[in-house]
XYZ file of C-alpha atoms in Angstrom:
296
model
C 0.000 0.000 0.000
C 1.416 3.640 -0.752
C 1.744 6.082 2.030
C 0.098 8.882 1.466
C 1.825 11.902 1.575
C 1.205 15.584 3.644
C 3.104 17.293 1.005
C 1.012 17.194 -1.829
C -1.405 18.790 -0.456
C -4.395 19.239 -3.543
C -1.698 17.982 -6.105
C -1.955 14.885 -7.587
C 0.478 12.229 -6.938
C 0.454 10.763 -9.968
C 0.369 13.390 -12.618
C 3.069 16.253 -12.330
C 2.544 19.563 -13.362
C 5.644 20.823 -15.174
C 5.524 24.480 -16.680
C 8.024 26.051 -18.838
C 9.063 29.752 -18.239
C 10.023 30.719 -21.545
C 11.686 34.425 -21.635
C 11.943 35.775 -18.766
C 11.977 39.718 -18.320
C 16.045 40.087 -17.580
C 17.500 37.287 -19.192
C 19.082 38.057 -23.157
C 20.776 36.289 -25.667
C 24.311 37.076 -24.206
C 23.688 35.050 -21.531
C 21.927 32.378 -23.638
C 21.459 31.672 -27.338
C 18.439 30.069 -26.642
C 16.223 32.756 -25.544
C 13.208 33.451 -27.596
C 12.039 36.643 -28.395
C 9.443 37.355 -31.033
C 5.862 36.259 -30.703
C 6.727 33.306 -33.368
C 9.575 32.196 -31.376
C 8.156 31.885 -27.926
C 5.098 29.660 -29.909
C 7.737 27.360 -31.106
C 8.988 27.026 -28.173
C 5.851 26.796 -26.058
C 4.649 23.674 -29.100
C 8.114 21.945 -28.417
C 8.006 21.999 -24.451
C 4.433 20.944 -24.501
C 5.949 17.915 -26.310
C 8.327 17.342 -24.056
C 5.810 17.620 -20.842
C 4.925 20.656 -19.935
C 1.784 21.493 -19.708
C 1.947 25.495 -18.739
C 3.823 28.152 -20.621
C 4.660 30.623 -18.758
C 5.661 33.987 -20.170
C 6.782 37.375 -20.247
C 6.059 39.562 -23.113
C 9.850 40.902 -25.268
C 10.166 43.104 -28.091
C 12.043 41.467 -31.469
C 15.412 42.991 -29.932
C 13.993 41.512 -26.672
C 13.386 44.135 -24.266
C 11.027 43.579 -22.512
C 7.171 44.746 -23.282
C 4.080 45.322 -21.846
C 1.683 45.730 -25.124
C -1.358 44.388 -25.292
C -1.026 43.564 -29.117
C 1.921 41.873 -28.480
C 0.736 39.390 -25.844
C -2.319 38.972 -27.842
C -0.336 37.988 -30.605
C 1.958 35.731 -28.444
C -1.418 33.900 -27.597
C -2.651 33.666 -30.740
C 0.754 32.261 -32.096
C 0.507 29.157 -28.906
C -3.036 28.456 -29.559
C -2.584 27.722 -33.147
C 0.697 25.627 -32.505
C -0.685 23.518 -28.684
C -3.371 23.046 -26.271
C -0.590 24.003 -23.576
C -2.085 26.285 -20.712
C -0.601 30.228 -20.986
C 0.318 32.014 -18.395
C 1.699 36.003 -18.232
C 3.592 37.418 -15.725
C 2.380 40.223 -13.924
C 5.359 41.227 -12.313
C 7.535 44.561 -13.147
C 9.419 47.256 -11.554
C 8.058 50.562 -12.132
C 5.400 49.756 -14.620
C 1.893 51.272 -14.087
C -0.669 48.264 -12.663
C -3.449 49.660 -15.350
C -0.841 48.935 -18.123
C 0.023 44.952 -16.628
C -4.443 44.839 -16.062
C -4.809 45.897 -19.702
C -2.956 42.630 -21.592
C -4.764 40.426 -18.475
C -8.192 41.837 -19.241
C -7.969 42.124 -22.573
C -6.228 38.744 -23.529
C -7.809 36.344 -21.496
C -4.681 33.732 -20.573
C -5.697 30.866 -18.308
C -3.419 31.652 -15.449
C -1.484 34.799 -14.467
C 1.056 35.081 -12.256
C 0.923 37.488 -9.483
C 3.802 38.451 -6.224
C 2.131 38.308 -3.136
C 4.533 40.921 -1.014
C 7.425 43.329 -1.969
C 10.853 41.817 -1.066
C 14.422 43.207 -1.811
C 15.452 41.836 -4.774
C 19.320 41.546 -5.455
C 21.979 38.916 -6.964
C 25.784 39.207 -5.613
C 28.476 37.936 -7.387
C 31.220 36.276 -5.191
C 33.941 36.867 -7.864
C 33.389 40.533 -8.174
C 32.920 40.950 -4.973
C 29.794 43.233 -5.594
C 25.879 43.144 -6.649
C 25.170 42.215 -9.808
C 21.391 44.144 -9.438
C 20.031 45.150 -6.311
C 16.637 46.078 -6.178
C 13.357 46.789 -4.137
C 10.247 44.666 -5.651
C 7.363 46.673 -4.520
C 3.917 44.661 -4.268
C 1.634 46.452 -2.033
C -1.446 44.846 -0.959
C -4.243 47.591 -2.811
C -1.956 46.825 -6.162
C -2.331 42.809 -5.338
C -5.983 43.185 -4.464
C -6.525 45.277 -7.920
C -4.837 42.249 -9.659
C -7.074 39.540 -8.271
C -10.621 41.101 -8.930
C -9.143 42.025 -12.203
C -8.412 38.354 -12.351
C -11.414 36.852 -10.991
C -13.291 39.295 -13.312
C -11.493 37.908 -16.363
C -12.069 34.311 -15.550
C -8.034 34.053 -15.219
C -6.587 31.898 -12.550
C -4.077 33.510 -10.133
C -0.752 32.216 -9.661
C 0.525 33.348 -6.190
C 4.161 34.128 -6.721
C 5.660 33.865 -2.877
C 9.163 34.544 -2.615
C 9.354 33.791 1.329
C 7.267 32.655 3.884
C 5.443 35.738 4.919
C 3.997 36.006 1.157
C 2.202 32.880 1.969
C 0.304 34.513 4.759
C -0.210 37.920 2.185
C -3.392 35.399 1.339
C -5.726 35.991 4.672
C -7.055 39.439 4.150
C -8.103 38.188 0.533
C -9.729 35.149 1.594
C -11.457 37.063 4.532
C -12.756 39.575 1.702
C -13.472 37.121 -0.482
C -11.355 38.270 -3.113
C -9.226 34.994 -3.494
C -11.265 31.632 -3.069
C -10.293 28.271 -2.712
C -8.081 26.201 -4.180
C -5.501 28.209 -4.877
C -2.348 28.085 -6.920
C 1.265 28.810 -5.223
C 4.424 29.168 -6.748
C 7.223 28.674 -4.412
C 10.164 30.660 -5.524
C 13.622 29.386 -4.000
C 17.064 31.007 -4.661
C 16.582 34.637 -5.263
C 18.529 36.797 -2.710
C 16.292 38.438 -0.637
C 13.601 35.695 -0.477
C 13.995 32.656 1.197
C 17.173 30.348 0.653
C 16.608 27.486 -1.370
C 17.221 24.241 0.292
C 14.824 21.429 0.733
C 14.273 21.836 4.552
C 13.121 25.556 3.465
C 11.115 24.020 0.695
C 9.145 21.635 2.925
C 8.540 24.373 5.611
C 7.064 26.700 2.410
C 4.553 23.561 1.825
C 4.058 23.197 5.865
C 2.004 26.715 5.205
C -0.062 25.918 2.458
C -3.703 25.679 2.902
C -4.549 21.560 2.710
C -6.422 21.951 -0.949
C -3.400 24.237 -2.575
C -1.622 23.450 -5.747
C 1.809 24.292 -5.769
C 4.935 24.160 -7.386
C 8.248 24.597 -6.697
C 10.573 27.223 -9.039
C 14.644 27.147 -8.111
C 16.767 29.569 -9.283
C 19.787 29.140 -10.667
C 22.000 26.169 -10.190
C 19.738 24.927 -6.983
C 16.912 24.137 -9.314
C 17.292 20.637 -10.179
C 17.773 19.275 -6.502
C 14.566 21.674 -5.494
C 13.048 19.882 -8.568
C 14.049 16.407 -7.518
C 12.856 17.179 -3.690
C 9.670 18.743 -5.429
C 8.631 15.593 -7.711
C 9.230 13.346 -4.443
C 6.860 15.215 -2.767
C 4.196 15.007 -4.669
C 4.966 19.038 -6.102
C 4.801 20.112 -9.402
C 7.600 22.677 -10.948
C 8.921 24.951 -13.176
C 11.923 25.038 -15.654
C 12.982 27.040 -18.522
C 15.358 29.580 -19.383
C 13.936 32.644 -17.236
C 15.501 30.715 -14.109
C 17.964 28.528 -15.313
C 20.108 27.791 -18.317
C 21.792 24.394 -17.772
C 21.026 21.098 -17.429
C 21.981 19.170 -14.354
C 25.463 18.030 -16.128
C 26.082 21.818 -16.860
C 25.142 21.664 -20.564
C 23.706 24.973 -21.720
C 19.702 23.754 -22.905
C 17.289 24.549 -24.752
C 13.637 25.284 -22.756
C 12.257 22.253 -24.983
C 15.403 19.986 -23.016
C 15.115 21.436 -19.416
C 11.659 19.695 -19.711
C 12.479 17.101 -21.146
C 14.794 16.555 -18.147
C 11.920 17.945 -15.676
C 9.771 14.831 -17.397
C 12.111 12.633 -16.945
C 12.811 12.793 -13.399
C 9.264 12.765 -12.595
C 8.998 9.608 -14.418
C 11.995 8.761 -12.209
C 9.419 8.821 -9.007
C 6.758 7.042 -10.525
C 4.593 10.071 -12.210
C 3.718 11.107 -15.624
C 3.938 14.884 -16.740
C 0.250 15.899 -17.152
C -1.166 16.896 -19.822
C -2.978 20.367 -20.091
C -5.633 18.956 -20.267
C -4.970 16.951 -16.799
C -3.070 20.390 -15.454
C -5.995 22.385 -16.188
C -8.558 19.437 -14.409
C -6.130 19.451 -11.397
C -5.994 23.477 -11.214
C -9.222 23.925 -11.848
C -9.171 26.228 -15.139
C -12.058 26.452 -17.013
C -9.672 26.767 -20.098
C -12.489 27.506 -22.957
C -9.920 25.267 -25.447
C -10.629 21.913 -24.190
């Protein structure tokens, strides 16, 4: 008889949830070949991941020269690109620094994806490089509540599911005044970011308190930055979690390999098939989340 586990919590044991952030908003092509950046790009990308296993793409909007852009017409043309090429479930960030909320509402309201994602508290923000002795970007993340509360009835108003970004453990308790107001409702979708500096360190001790806090129905997944992702990924998929990989977080694969976001995936998939689960399909991701995504 399997033992049930506390960790998963509403996920399912058997199916993992594997998403795919594409782009990113700071990473380029000098860092890594493999970024996409036009609308056409990202789709191929999004077609070849949801090949590999993922069943969420998960994106942030760039110009051609890949700067990063918050236009309407260009997320609605990212969309339309996906939904021609996959059934995979799209998801926009939210998330900027000193961008207007009405002009990160407009491409929500107006575009419709099936999930967005959305930080749940302001944090410093920062990455130090040991060689040089000095920050690489340091950074306050604002995310007042009234600007988090504007996003969710936005949300709920769109029929969009909210991804709750939480970058440490008091971002998990940033829920209770929404639930109180009935402004978020149950079951609700975490992302449990590990590795940034200025959020909470990523180790799996860390990652199982994170889950400790969840509410007993929550969905959650697990995104590691950097070179900690594939052992938060591995403690993750054992857990009964579901994650995220791509080339926003993380360029290599676990033997140090620069990849492609179709192969980090691929490698995602395959260590959840390591466990015992299969990736889920959007279909299955959308069931387990429950999206009412209108393509199905």
């Amino acid at each position: 008889m399997a033992i049930e586990q506390e960790s998963v919590k509403g996920n399912d044991p058997d199916k993992a949830i594997i998403s795919a952030a594409l782009t990113g908003a700071l990473t380029t092509r000098d860092q890594c070949e493999h970024i996409p950046y036009t609308p056409e790009e990202i789709a191929e990308d999004a077609a070849e991941a949801r090949e590999n296993g993922a069943a969420v793409a998960h994106i942030h909007a760039r110009t051609d020269n890949g700067s990063p852009t918050f236009d309407e017409e260009v997320y609605q043309e990212i969309y339309d690109e996906i939904r021609d090429r996959t059934d995979i479930l799209i998801n926009f960030s939210t998330g900027a620094l000193h961008e207007p909320v009405d002009t990160r509402l407009q491409y929500v309201e107006g575009v419709q994806p099936d999930i967005a994602a959305l930080n749940m508290g302001s944090m410093n923000y920062a990455k130090y490089s040991e060689s040089r002795d000095d920050f690489v970007f340091d950074m306050v993340f604002e995310n007042p509540f009234n600007e988090i509360e504007q996003f969710l009835e936005a949300m709920n108003e769109s029929g969009v599911k909210p991804e709750l970004e939480c970058f440490d453990t008091g971002h998990i308790g940033n829920i209770r005044p929404f639930l109180e107001s009935g402004t978020l409702e149950h079951p609700i979708h975490f992302s449990l970011i590990m590795g940034v500096l200025g959020g909470i360190p990523p180790s799996v001790e860390n990652l199982a308190h994170q889950v400790r806090q969840l509410p007993d129905d929550a969905n959650w997944q697990v995104i590691g930055i950097s070179e900690d992702q594939w052992q938060l990924v591995a403690a993750a998929l054992s857990m009964g979690g579901n994650v995220r990989v791509g080339l926003e977080d993380n360029f290599y694969l676990p033997n140090g390999e620069m990849a492609t976001n179709p192969e980090l995936v691929g490698k995602a998939a395959e260590m959840a098939r390591n466990v015992g689960r299969e990736p889920a399909t959007p279909e299955e991701a959308a069931e387990i989340m429950e999206i009412d995504a209108p393509h199905f």
